[in-house]
Coordinates of N, CA, C and O in Angstrom, one line a residue:
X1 N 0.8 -1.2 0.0 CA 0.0 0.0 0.0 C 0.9 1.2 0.0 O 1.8 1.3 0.8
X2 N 0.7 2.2 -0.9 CA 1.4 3.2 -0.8 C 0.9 4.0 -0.3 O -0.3 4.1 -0.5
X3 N 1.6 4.9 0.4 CA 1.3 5.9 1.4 C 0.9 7.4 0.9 O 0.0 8.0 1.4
X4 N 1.8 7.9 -0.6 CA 1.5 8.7 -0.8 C 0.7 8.5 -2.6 O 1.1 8.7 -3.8
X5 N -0.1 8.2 -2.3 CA -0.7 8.2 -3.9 C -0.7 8.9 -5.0 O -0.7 10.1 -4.7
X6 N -0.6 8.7 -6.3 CA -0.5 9.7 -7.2 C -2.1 10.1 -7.9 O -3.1 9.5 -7.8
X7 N -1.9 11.3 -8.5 CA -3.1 11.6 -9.1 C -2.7 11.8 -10.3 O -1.5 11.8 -10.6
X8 N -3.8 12.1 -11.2 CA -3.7 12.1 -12.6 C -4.7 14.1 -12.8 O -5.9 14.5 -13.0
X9 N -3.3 14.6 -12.6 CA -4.0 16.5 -12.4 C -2.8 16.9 -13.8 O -2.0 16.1 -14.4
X10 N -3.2 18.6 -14.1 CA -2.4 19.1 -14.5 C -2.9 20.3 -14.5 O -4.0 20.7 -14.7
X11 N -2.0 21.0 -14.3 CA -2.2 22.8 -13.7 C -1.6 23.6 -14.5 O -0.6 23.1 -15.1
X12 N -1.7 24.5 -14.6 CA -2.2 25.9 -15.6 C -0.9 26.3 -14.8 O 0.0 26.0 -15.6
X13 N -0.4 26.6 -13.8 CA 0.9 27.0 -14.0 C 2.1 26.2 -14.4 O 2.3 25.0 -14.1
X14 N 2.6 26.6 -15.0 CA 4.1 25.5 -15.8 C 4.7 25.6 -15.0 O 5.1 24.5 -14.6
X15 N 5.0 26.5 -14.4 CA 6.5 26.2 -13.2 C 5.7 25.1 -12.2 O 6.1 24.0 -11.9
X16 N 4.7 25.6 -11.9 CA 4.5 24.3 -10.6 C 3.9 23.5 -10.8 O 3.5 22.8 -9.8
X17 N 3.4 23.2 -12.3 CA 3.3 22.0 -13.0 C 4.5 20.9 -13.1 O 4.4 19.7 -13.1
X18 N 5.6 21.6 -13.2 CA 7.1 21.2 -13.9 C 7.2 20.4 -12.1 O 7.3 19.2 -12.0
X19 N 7.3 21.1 -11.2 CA 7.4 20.3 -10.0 C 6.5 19.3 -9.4 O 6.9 18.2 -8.8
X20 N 5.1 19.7 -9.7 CA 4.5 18.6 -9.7 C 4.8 17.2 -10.3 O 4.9 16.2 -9.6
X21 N 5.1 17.2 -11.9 CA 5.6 16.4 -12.5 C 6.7 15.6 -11.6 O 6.5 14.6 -10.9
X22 N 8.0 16.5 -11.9 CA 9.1 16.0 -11.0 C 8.7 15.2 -10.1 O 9.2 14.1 -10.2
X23 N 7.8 15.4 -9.1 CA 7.7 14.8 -8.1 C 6.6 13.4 -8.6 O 6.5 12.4 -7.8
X24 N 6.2 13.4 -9.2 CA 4.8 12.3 -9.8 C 4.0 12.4 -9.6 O 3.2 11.5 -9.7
X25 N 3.5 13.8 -9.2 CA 2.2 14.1 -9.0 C 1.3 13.9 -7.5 O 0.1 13.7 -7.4
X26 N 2.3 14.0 -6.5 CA 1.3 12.9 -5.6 C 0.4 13.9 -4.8 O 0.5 15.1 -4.8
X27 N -0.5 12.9 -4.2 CA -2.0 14.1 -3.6 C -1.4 15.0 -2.2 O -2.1 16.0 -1.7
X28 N 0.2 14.5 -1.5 CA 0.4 15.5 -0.7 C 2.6 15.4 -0.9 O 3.5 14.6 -0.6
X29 N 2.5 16.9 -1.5 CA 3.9 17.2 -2.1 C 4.8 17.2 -0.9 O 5.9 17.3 -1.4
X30 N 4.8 17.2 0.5 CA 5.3 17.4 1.3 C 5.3 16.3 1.7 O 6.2 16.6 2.5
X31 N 5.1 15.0 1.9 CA 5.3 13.7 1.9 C 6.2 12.6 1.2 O 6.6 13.2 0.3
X32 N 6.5 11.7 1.2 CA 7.5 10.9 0.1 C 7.0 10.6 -1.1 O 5.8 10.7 -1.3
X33 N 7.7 10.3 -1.8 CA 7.3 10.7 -3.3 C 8.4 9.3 -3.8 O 9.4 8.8 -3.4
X34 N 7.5 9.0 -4.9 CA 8.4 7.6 -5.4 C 9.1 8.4 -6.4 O 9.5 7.5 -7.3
X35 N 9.4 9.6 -6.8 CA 10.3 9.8 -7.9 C 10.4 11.6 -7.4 O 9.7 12.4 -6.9
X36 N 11.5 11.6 -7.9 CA 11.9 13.2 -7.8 C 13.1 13.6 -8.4 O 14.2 13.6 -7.8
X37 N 12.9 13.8 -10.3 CA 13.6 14.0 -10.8 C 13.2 14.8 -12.1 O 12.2 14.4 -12.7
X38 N 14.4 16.2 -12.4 CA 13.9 16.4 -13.7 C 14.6 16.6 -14.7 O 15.2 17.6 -14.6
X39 N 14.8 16.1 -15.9 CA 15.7 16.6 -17.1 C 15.3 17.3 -18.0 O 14.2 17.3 -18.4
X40 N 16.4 18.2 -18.5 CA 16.3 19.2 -19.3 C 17.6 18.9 -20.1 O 18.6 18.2 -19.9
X41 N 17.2 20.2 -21.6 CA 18.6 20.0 -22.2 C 19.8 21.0 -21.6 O 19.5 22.1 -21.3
X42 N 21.4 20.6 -21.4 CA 22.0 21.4 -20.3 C 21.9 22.8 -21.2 O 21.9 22.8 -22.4
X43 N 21.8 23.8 -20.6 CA 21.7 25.4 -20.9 C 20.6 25.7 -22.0 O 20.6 26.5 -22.9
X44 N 19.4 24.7 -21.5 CA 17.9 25.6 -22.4 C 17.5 26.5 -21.6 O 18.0 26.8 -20.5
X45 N 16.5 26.8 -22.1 CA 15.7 28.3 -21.5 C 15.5 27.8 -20.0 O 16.0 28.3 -18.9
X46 N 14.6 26.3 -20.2 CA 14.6 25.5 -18.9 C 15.1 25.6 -17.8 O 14.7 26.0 -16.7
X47 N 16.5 25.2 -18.5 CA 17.5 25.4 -17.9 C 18.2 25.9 -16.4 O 18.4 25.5 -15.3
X48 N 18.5 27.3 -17.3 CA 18.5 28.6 -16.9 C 17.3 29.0 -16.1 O 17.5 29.9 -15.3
X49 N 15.9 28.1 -16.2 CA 15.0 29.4 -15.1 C 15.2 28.3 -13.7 O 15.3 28.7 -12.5
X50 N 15.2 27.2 -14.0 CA 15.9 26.1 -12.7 C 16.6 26.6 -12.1 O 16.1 27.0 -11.1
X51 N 17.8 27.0 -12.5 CA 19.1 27.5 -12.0 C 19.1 28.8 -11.0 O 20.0 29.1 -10.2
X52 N 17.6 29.6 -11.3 CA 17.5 31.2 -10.8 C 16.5 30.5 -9.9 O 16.1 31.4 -9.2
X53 N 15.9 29.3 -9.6 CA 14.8 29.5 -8.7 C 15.4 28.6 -7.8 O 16.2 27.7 -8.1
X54 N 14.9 28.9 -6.3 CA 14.9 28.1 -4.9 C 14.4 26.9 -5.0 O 14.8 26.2 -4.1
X55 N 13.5 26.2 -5.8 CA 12.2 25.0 -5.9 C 13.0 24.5 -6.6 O 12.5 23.4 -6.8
X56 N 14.1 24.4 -7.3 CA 15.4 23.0 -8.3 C 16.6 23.2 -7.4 O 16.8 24.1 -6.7
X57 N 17.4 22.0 -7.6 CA 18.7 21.5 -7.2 C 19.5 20.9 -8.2 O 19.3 19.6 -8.3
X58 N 20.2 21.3 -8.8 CA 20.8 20.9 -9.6 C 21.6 19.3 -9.4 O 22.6 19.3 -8.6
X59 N 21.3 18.3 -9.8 CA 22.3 17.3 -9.2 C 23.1 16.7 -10.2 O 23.8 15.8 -9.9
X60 N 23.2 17.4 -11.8 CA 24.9 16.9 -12.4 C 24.0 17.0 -13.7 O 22.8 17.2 -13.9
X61 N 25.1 16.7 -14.5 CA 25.2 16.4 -15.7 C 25.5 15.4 -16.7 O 26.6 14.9 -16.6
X62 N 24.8 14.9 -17.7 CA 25.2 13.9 -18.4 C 24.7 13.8 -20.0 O 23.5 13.9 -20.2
X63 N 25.6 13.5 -21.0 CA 24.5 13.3 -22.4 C 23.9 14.3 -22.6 O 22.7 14.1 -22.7
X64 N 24.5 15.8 -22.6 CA 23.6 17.0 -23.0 C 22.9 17.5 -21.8 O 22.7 18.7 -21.6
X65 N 22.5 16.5 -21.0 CA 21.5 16.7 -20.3 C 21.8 17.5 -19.2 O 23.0 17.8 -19.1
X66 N 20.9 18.1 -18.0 CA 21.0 18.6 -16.6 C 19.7 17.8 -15.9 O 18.5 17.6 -16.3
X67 N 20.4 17.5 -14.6 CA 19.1 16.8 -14.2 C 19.3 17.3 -12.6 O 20.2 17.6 -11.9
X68 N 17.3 17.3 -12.5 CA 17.3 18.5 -11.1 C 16.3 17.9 -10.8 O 15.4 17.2 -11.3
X69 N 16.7 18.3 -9.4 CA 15.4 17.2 -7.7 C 14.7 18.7 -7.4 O 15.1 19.9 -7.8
X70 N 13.7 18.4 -6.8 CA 12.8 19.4 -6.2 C 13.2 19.7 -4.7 O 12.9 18.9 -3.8
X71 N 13.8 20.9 -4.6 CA 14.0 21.5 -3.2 C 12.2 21.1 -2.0 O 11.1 20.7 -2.2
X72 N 13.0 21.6 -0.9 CA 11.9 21.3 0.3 C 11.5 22.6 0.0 O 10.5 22.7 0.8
X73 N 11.5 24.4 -0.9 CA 10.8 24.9 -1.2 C 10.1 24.9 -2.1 O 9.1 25.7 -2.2
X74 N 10.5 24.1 -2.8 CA 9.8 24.0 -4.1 C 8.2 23.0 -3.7 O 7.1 23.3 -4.2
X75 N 8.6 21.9 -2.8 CA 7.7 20.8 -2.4 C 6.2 22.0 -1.5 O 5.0 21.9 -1.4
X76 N 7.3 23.2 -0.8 CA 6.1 24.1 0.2 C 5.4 24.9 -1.3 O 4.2 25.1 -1.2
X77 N 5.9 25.2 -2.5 CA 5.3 25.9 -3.7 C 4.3 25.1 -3.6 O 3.2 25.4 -3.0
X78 N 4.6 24.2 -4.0 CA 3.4 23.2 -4.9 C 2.4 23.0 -3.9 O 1.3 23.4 -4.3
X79 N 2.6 22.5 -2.1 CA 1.6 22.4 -1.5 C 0.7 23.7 -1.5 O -0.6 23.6 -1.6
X80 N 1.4 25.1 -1.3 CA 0.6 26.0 -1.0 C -0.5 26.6 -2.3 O -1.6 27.2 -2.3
X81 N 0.2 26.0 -3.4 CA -0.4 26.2 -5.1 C -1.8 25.5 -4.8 O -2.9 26.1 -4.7
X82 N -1.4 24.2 -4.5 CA -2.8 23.2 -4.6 C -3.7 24.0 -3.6 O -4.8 24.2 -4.1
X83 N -3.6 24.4 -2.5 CA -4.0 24.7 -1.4 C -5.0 25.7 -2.0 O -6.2 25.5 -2.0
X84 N -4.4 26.9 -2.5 CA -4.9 28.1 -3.3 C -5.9 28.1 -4.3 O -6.7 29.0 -4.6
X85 N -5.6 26.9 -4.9 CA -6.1 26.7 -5.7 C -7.7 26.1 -5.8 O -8.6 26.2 -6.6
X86 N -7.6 25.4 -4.7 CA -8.7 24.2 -3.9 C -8.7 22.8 -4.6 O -9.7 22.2 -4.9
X87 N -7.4 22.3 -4.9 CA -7.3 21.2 -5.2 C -7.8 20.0 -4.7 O -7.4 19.6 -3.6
X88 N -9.2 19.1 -5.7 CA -9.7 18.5 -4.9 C -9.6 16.2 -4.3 O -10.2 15.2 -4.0
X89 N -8.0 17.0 -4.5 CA -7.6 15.7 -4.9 C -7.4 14.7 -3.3 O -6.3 14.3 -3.7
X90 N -7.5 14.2 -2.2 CA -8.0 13.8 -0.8 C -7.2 12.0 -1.1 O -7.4 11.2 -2.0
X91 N -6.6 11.8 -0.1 CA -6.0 10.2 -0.1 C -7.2 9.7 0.9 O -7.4 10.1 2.0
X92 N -7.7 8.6 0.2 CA -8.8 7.7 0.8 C -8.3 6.3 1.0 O -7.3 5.9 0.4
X93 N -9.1 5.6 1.9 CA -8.6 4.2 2.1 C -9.9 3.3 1.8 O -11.0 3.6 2.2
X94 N -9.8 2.3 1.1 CA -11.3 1.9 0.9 C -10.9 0.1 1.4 O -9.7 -0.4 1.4
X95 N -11.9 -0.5 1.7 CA -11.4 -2.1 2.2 C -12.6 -2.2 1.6 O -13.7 -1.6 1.5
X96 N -12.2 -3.6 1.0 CA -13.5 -4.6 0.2 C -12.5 -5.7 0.4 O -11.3 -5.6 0.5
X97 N -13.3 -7.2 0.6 CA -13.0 -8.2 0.5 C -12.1 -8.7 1.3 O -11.8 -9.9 1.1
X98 N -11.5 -7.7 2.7 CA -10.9 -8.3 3.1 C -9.1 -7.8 2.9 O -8.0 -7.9 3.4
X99 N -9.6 -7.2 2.0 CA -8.4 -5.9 1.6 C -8.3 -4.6 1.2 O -9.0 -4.0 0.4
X100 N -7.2 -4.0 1.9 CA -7.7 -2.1 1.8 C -6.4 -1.5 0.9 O -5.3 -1.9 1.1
X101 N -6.7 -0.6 0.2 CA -6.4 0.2 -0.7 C -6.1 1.8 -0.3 O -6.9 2.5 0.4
X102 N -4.7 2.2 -0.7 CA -5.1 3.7 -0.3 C -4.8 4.0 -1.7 O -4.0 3.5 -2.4
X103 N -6.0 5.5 -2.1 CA -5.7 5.9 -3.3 C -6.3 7.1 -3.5 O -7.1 7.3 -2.6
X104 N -6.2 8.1 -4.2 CA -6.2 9.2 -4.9 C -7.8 9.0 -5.1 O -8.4 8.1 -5.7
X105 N -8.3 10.4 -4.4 CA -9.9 10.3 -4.9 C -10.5 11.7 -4.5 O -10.2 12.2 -3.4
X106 N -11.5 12.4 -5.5 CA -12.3 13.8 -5.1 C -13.5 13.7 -4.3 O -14.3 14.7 -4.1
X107 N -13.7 12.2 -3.8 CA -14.6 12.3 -2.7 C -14.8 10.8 -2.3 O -14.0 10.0 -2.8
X108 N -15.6 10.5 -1.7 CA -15.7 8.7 -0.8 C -16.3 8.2 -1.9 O -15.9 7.1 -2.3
X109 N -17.1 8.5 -2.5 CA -17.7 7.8 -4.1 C -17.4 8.0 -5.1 O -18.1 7.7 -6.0
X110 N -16.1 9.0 -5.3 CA -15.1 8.6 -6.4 C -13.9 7.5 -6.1 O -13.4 6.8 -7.0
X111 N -13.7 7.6 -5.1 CA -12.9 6.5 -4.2 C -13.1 5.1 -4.5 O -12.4 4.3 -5.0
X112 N -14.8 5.0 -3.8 CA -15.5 3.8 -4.1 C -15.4 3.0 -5.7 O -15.1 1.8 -5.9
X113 N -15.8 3.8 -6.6 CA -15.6 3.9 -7.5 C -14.6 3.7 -8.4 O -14.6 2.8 -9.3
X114 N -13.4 4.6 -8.3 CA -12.1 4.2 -8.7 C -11.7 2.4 -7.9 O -10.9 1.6 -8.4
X115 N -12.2 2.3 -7.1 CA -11.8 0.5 -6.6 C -12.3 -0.4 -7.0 O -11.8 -1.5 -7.3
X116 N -13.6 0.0 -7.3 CA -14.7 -0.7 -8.0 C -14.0 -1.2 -9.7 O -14.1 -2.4 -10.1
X117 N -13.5 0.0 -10.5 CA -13.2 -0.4 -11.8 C -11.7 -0.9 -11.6 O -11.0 -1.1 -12.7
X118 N -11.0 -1.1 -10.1 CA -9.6 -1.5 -10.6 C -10.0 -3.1 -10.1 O -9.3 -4.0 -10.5
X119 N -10.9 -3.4 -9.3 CA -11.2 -5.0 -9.2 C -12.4 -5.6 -10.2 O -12.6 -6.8 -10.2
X120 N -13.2 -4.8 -11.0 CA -14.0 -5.9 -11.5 C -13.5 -6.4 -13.0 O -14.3 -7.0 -13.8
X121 N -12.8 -6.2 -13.2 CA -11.6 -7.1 -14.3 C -12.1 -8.3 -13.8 O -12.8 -9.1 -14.4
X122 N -11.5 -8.5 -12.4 CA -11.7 -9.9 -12.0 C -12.8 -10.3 -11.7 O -13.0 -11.5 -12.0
X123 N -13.7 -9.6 -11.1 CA -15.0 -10.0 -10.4 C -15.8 -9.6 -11.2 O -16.4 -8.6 -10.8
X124 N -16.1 -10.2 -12.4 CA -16.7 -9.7 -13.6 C -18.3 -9.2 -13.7 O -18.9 -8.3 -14.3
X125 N -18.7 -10.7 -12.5 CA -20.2 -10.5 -12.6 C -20.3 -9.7 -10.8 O -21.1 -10.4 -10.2
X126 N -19.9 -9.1 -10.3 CA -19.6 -7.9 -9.6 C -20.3 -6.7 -10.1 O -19.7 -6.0 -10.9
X127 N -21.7 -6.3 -9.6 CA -21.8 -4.8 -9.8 C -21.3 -3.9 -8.7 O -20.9 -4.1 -7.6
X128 N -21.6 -2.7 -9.3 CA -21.2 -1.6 -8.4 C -21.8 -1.1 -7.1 O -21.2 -0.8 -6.1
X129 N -23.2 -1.1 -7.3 CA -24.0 -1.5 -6.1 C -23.9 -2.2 -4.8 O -24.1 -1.7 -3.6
X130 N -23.6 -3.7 -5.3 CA -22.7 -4.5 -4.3 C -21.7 -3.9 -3.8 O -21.7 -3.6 -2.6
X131 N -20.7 -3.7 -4.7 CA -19.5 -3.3 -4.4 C -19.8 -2.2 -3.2 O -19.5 -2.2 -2.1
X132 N -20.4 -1.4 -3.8 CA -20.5 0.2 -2.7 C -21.1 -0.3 -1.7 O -20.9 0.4 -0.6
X133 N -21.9 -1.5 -1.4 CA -22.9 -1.9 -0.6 C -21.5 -2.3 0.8 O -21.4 -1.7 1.8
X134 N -20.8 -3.3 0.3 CA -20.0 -3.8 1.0 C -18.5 -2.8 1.3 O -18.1 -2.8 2.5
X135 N -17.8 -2.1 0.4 CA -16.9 -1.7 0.5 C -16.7 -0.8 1.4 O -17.5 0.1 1.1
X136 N -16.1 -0.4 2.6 CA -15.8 0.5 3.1 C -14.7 1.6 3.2 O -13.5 1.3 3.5
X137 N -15.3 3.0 3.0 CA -14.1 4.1 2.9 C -14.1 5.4 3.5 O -15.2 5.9 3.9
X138 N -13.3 5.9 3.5 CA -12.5 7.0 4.7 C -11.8 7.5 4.4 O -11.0 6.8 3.8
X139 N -11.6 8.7 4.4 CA -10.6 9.7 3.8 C -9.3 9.5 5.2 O -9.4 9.4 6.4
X140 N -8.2 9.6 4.5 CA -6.9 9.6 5.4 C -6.3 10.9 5.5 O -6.5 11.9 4.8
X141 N -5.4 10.8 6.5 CA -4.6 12.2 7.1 C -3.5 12.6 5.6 O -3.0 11.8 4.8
X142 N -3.5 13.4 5.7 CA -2.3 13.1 3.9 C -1.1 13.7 5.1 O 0.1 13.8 4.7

């Protein structure tokens, strides 16, 4: 179970799009993150605006490239962006069957819902109804 789930967003600002990215998108930026990296070509425009801001860290060079981690200001940008913004992205835990899930959801029956279509591959003749009937969910501390 992962702790910090990712979402599937994208935001109208580029710069704190570009960190979101970096980080993989997850529903809380100030938490662990399964990736935190970004490449660019070395001395593009990119580059260069990395280099002038507190939110990149430069960590080396290779093959043209520059590749940069997201600062612990950069991670307070992005939270305070989403925050501003009213991002309605919330880490939920849902249990069905005996087993619980934490995952990326904009409310307890999108939650529900998102679990519902990642198990009924298997549980074919499984409706959703049931599923909601039985499954239980709760939004978590992010």
């Amino acid at each position: 179970m992962t702790s910090n789930p990712r979402v599937n967003r994208y935001l109208k600002d580029k710069a704190i799009d570009h960190i979101d990215h970096a980080l993989g998108r997850p529903v809380d930026p100030m938490g662990e993150t399964y990736r935190n990296h970004f490449a660019v070509s070395k001395g593009s425009e990119l580059a260069t605006a990395f280099e002038a801001s507190p939110n990149w860290q430069l960590n080396g060079y290779r093959d043209g490239m520059a590749f940069y981690s997201v600062t612990d200001a950069g991670r307070k940008a992005l939270k305070d962006h989403l925050k501003a913004i009213g991002d309605p992205w919330q880490p939920y835990s849902v249990t069905w069957g005996g087993h619980t899930v934490l995952i990326a959801a904009k409310s307890i029956g999108n939650a529900k819902y998102s679990t519902y279509l990642d198990v009924s591959d298997c549980y074919s003749e499984l409706k959703f109804v049931d599923f909601a009937r039985e499954a239980k969910a709760r939004r978590v501390a992010a």
